[in-house]
mmCIF file of C-alpha atoms and ligand atoms in Angstrom:
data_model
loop_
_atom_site.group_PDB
_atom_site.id
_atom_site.type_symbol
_atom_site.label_atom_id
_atom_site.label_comp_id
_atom_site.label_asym_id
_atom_site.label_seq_id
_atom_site.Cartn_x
_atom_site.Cartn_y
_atom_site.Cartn_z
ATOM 1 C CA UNK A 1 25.393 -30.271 81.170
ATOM 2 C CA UNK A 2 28.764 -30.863 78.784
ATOM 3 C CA UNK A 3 31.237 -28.167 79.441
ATOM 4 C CA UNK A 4 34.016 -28.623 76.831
ATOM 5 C CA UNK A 5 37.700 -27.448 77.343
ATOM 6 C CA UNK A 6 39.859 -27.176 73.981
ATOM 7 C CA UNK A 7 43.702 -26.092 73.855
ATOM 8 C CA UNK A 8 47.400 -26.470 73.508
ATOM 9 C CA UNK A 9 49.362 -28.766 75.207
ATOM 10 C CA UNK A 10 50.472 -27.232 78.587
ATOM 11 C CA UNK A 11 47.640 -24.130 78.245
ATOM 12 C CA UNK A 12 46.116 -25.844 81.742
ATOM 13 C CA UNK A 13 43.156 -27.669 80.233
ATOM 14 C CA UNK A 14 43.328 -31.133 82.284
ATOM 15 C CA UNK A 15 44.147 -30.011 85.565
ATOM 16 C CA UNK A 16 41.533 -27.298 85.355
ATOM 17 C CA UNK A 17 38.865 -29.695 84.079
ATOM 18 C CA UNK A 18 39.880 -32.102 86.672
ATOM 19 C CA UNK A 19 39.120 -29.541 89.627
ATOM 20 C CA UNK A 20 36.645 -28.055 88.292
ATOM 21 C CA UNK A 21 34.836 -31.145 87.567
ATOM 22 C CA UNK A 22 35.402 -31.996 91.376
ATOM 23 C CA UNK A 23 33.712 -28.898 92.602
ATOM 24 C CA UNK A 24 30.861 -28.770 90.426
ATOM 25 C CA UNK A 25 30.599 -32.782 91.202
ATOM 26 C CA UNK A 26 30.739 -33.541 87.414
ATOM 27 C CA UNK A 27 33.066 -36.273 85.887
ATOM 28 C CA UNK A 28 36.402 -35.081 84.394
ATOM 29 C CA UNK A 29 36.445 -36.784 80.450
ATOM 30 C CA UNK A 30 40.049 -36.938 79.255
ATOM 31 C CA UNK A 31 40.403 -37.328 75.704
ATOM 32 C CA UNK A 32 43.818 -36.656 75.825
ATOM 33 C CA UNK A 33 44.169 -39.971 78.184
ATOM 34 C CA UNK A 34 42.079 -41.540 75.457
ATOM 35 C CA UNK A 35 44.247 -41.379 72.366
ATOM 36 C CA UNK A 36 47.486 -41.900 74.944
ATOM 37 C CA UNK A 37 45.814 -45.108 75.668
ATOM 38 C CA UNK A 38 45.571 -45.862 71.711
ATOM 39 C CA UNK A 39 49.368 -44.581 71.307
ATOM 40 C CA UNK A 40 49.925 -47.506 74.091
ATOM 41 C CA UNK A 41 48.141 -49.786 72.222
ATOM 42 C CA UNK A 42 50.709 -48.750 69.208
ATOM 43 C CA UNK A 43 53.837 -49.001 70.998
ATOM 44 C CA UNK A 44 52.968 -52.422 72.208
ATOM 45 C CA UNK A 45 51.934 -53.784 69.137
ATOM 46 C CA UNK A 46 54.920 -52.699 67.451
ATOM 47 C CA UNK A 47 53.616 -50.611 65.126
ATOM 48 C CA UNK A 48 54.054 -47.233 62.755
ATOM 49 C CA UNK A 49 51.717 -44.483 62.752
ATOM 50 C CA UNK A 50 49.977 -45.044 59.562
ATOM 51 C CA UNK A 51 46.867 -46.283 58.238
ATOM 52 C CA UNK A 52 47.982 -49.775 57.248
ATOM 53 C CA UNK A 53 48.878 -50.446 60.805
ATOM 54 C CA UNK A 54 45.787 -48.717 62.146
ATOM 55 C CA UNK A 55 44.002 -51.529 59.789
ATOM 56 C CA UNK A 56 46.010 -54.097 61.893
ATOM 57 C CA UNK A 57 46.133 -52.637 65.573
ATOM 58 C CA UNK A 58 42.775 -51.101 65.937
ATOM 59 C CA UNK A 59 40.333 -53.861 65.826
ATOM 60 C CA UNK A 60 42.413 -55.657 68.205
ATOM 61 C CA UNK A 61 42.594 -53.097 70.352
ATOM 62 C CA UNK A 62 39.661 -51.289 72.775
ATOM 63 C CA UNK A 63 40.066 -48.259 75.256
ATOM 64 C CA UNK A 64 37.864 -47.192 77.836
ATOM 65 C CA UNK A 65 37.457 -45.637 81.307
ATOM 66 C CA UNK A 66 35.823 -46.185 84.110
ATOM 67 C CA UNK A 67 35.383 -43.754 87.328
ATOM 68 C CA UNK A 68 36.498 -44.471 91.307
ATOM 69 C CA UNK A 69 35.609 -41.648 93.497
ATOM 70 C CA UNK A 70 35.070 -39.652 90.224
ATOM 71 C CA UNK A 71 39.102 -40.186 89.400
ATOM 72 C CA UNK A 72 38.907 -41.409 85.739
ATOM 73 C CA UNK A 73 40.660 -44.028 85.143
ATOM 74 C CA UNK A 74 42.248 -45.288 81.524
ATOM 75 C CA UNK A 75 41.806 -49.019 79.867
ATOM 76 C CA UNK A 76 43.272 -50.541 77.155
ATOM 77 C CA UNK A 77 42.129 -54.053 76.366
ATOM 78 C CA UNK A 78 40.607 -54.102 80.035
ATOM 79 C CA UNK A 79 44.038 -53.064 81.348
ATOM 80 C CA UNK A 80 44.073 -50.275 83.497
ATOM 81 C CA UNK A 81 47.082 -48.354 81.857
ATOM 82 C CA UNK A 82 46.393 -44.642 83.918
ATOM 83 C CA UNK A 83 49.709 -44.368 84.832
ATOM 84 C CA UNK A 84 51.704 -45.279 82.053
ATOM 85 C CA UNK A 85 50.010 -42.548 79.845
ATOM 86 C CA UNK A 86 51.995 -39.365 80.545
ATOM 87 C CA UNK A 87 55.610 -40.691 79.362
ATOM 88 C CA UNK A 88 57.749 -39.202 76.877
ATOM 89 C CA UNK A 89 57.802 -42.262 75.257
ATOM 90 C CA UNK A 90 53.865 -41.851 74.830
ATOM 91 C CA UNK A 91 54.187 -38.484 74.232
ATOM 92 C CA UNK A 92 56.290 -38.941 71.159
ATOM 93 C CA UNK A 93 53.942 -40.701 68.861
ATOM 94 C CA UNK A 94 50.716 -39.481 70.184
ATOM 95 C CA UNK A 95 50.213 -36.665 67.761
ATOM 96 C CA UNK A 96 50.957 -39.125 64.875
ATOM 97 C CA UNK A 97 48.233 -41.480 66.131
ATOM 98 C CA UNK A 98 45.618 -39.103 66.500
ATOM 99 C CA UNK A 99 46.218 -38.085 62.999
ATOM 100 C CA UNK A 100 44.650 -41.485 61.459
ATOM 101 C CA UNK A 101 41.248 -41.328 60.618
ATOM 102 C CA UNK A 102 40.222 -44.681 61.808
ATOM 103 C CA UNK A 103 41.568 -43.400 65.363
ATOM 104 C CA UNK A 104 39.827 -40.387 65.567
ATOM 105 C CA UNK A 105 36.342 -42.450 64.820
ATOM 106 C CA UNK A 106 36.850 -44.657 67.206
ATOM 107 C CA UNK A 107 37.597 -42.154 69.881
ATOM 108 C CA UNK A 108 34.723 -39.512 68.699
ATOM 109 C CA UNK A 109 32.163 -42.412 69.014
ATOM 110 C CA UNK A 110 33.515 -43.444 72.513
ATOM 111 C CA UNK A 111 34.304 -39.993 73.471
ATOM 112 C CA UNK A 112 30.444 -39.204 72.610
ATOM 113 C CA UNK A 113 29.150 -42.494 74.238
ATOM 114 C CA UNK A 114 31.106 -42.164 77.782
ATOM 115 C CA UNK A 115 30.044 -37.797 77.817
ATOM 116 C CA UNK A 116 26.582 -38.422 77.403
ATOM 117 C CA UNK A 117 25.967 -41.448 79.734
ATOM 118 C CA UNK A 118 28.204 -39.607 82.475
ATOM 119 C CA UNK A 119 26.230 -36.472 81.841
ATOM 120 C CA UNK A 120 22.863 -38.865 82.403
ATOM 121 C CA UNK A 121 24.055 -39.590 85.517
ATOM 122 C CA UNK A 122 26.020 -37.008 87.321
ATOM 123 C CA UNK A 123 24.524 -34.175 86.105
ATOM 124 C CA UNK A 124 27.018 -32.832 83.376
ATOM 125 C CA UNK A 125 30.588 -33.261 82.393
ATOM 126 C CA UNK A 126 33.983 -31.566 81.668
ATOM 127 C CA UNK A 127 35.381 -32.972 79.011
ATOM 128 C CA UNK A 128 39.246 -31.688 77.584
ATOM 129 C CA UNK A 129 41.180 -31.726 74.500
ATOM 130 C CA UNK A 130 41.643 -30.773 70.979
ATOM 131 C CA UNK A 131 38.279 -30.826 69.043
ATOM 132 C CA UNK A 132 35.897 -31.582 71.968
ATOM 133 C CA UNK A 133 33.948 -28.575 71.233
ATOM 134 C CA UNK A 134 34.342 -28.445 67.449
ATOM 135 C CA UNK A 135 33.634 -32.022 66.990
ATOM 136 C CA UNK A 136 33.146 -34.346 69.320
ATOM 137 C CA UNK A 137 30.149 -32.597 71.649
ATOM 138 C CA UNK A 138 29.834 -29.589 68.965
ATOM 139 C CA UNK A 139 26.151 -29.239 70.847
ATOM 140 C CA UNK A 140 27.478 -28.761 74.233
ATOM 141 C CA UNK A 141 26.326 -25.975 76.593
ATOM 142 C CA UNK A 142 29.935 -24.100 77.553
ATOM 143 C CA UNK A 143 32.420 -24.338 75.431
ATOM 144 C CA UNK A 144 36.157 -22.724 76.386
ATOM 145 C CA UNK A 145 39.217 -22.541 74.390
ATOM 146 C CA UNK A 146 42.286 -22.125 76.842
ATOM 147 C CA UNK A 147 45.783 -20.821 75.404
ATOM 148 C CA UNK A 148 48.565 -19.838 77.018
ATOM 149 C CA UNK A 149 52.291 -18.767 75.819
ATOM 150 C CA UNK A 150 54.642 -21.342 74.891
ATOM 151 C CA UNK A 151 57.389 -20.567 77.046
ATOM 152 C CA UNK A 152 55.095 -20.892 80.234
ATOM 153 C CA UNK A 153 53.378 -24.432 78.614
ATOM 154 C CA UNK A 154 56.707 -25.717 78.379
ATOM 155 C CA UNK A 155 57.488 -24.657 82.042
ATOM 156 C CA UNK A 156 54.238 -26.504 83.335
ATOM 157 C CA UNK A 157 54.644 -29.505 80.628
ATOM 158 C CA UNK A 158 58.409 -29.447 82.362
ATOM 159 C CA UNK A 159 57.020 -30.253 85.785
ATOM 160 C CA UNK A 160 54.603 -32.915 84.978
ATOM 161 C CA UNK A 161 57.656 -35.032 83.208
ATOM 162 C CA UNK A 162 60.047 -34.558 86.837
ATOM 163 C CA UNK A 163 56.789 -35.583 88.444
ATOM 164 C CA UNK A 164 56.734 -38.722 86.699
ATOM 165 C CA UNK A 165 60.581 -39.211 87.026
ATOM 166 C CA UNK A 166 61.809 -38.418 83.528
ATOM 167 C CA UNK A 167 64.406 -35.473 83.126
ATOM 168 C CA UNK A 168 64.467 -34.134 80.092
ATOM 169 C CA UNK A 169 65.382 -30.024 79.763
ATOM 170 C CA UNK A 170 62.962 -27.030 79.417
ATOM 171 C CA UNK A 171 64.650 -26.691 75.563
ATOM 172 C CA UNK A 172 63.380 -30.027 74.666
ATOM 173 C CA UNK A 173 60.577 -29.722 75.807
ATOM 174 C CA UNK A 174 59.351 -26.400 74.358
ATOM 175 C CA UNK A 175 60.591 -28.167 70.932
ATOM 176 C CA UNK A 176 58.393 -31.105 71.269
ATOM 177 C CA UNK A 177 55.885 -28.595 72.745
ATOM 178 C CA UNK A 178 55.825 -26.445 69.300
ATOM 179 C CA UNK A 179 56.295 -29.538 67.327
ATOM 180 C CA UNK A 180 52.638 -30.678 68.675
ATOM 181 C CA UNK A 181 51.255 -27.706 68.306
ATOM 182 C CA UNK A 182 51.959 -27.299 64.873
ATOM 183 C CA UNK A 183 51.069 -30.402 63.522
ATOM 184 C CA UNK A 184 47.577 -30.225 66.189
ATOM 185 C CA UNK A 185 46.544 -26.805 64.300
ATOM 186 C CA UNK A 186 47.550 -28.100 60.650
ATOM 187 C CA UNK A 187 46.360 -31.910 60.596
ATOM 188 C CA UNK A 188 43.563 -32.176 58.197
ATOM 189 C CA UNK A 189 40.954 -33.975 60.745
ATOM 190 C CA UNK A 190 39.658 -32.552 63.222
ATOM 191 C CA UNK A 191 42.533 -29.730 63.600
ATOM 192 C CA UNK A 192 42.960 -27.932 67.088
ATOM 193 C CA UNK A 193 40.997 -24.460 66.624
ATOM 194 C CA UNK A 194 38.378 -22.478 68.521
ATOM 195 C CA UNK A 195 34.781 -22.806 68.132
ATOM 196 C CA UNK A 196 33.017 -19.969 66.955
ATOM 197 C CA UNK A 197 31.271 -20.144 70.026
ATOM 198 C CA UNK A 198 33.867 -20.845 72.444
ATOM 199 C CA UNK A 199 35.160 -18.352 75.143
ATOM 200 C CA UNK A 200 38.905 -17.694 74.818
ATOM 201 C CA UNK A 201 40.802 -17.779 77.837
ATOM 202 C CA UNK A 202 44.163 -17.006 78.065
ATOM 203 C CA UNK A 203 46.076 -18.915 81.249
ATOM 204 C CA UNK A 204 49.751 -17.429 80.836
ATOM 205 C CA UNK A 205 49.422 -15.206 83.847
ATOM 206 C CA UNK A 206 47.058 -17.296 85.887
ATOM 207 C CA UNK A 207 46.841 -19.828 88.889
ATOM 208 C CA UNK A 208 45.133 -22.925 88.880
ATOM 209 C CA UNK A 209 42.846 -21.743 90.954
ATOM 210 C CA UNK A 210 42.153 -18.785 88.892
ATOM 211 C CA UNK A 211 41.496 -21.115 86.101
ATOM 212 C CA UNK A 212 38.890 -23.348 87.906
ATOM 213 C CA UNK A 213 37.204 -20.627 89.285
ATOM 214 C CA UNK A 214 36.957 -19.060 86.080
ATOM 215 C CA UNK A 215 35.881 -22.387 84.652
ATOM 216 C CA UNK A 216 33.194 -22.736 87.797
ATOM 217 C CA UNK A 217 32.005 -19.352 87.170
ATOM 218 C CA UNK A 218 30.963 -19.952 83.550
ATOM 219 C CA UNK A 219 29.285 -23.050 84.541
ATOM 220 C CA UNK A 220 26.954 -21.811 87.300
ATOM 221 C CA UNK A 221 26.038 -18.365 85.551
ATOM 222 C CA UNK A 222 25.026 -20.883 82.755
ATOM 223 C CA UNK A 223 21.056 -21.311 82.590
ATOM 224 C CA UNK A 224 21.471 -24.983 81.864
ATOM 225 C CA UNK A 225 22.998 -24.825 85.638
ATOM 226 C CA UNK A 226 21.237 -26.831 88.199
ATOM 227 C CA UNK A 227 17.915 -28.009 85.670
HETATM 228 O O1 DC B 301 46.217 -33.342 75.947
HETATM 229 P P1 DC B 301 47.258 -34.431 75.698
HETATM 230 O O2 DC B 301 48.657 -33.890 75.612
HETATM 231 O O3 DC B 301 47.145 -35.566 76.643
HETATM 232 O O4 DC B 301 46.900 -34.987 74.247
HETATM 233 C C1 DC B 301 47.670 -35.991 73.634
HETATM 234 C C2 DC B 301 47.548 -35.930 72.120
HETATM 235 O O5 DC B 301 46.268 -36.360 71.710
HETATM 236 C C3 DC B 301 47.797 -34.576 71.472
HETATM 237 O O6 DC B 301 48.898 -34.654 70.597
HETATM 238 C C4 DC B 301 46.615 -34.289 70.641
HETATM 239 C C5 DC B 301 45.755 -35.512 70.716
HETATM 240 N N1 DC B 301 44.381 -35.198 71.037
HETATM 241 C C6 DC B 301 43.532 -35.003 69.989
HETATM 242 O O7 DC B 301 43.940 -35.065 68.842
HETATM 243 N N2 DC B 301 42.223 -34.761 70.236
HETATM 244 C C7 DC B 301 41.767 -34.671 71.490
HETATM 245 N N3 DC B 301 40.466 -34.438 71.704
HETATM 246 C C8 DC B 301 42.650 -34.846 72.583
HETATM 247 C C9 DC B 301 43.970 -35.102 72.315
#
C-alpha cells in the first residue's frame, strides 16, 4: 500500500508520516530528505542553483537511503549525510534546487524506485512531500494533503532549528517559511497543490498524535488494508 502525505513546510507531514509509518510497520519515504541531500550535494560542490550547474553537479552526484530499524537514513555519494540535512544553511537553497528539472527527474525516478520496492517488502509505505501524490506515486491508494496556518508552521519549524542548535527568531523564520511556500505553489514543475483526490487535513489545532491517528485511521479503513 503507498499512502502519500503532501503539504507546506511546518503543516506536520514528516513527523506524522514517520509515526505513522511506525505503527502501521510501513517505511517512512522522505522526499524532503531527498532533495536536502541534493542541496548538500550543491553546497559542496560550490555551485548556483541553475541548470548549467545542475549539468555539472548532478551526474557526479547520487542520493539514496537505506533503512536501520525502519529509521531512514539519507546518502549522498554513499555518505550517510542524515544529520546534516535540516540546517538553515540547507534550508536556504533547497527550494531553488528542487526547481531544476534535471533534479526533480532524478528524484521522481528514485523516489518511485525506493516506494515501490519498500512497498514489495514491508507491506506499504508513507511517503511525504510536495508532489508525492500529484506526481511521483499519482496511483497510490491514500492520498492526504496536510495544511496548517503559517503562524503555527513557523512555531513548529522554530523548534526543529533550537533542536538542532541554530537560533534564529520566530520572524525569520515565518519569512523564510512564506518565502517557500510561495515559490513551492508557483514553480512551474511539479508545483505544491492538492490532488483531486487527496483528503485535506488541516493540522493548526491538532497534536501529533491526533495527526497519526488520523493518518492510521485512513489507512486501516482503506480496503487495500491488510491484502
Ligand atoms: O519538506 P522539506 O522542508 O524537507 O522539503 C525541502 C524542500 O524540498 C522544499 O523546499 C520543497 C522541496 N520538495 C519538493 O520540491 N518536492 C518534494 N516531494 C519534497 C520536497
Amino acid at each position: 500500500m503507498i499512502v502519500t502525505i503532501d503539504g507546506p513546510a511546518g503543516s506536520g507531514k514528516s513527523t506524522t508520516a514517520r509515526n505513522a509509518a511506525a505503527e502501521l510497520h510501513y517505511v517512512y519515504l522522505d522526499t524532503g530528505a531527498m532533495y536536502r541531500a541534493v542541496a548538500l550535494g550543491f553546497l559542496r560542490a560550490d555551485a548556483a542553483a541553475t541548470s548549467e550547474a545542475a549539468d555539472r553537479v548532478l551526474p557526479a552526484l547520487s542520493v539514496d537511503v537505506s533503512y536501520q530499524d525502519s529509521a531512514m537514513q539519507v546518502y549522498l555519494n554513499e555518505e550517510e549525510v542524515t544529520a546534516h540535512l535540516r540546517t538553515a544553511e540547507v534550508g536556504a537553497i533547497v527550494s531553488d534546487i528542487s526547481t531544476l528539472a534535471p533534479v526533480r527527474d532524478y528524484m521522481v525516478e528514485q523516489q518511485r524506485r525506493i516506494g515501490h520496492e519498500q512497498a514489495e517488502v514491508h507491506g506499504g509505505v508513507v511517503v511525504d512531500g510536495r508532489d508525492t501524490g500529484t506526481v511521483v506515486f499519482p496511483e497510490a491508494d491514500l492520498k492526504i494533503f496536510m495544511v496548517a496556518d503559517v503562524e503555527e508552521r513557523a512555531r513548529r519549524r522554530l523548534q526543529e532549528y533550537e533542536a538542532a542548535g541554530e537560533h534564529i527568531s520566530l520572524a525569520e523564520v515565518q519569512a523564510e517559511i512564506e518565502e517557500r511556500d510561495q515559490q513551492d505553489r508557483t514553480r512551474d514543475i511539479a508545483p505544491l497543490r492538492r490532488a483531486e483526490d487527496a483528503v485535506e487535513f488541516d493540522t493548526t489545532d491538532c497534536t501529533i498524535d491526533e495527526q497519526v491517528a488520523f493518518v492510521v485511521n485512513r489507512v486501516k479503513a482503506h480496503p487495500a488494508w491488510g491484502t
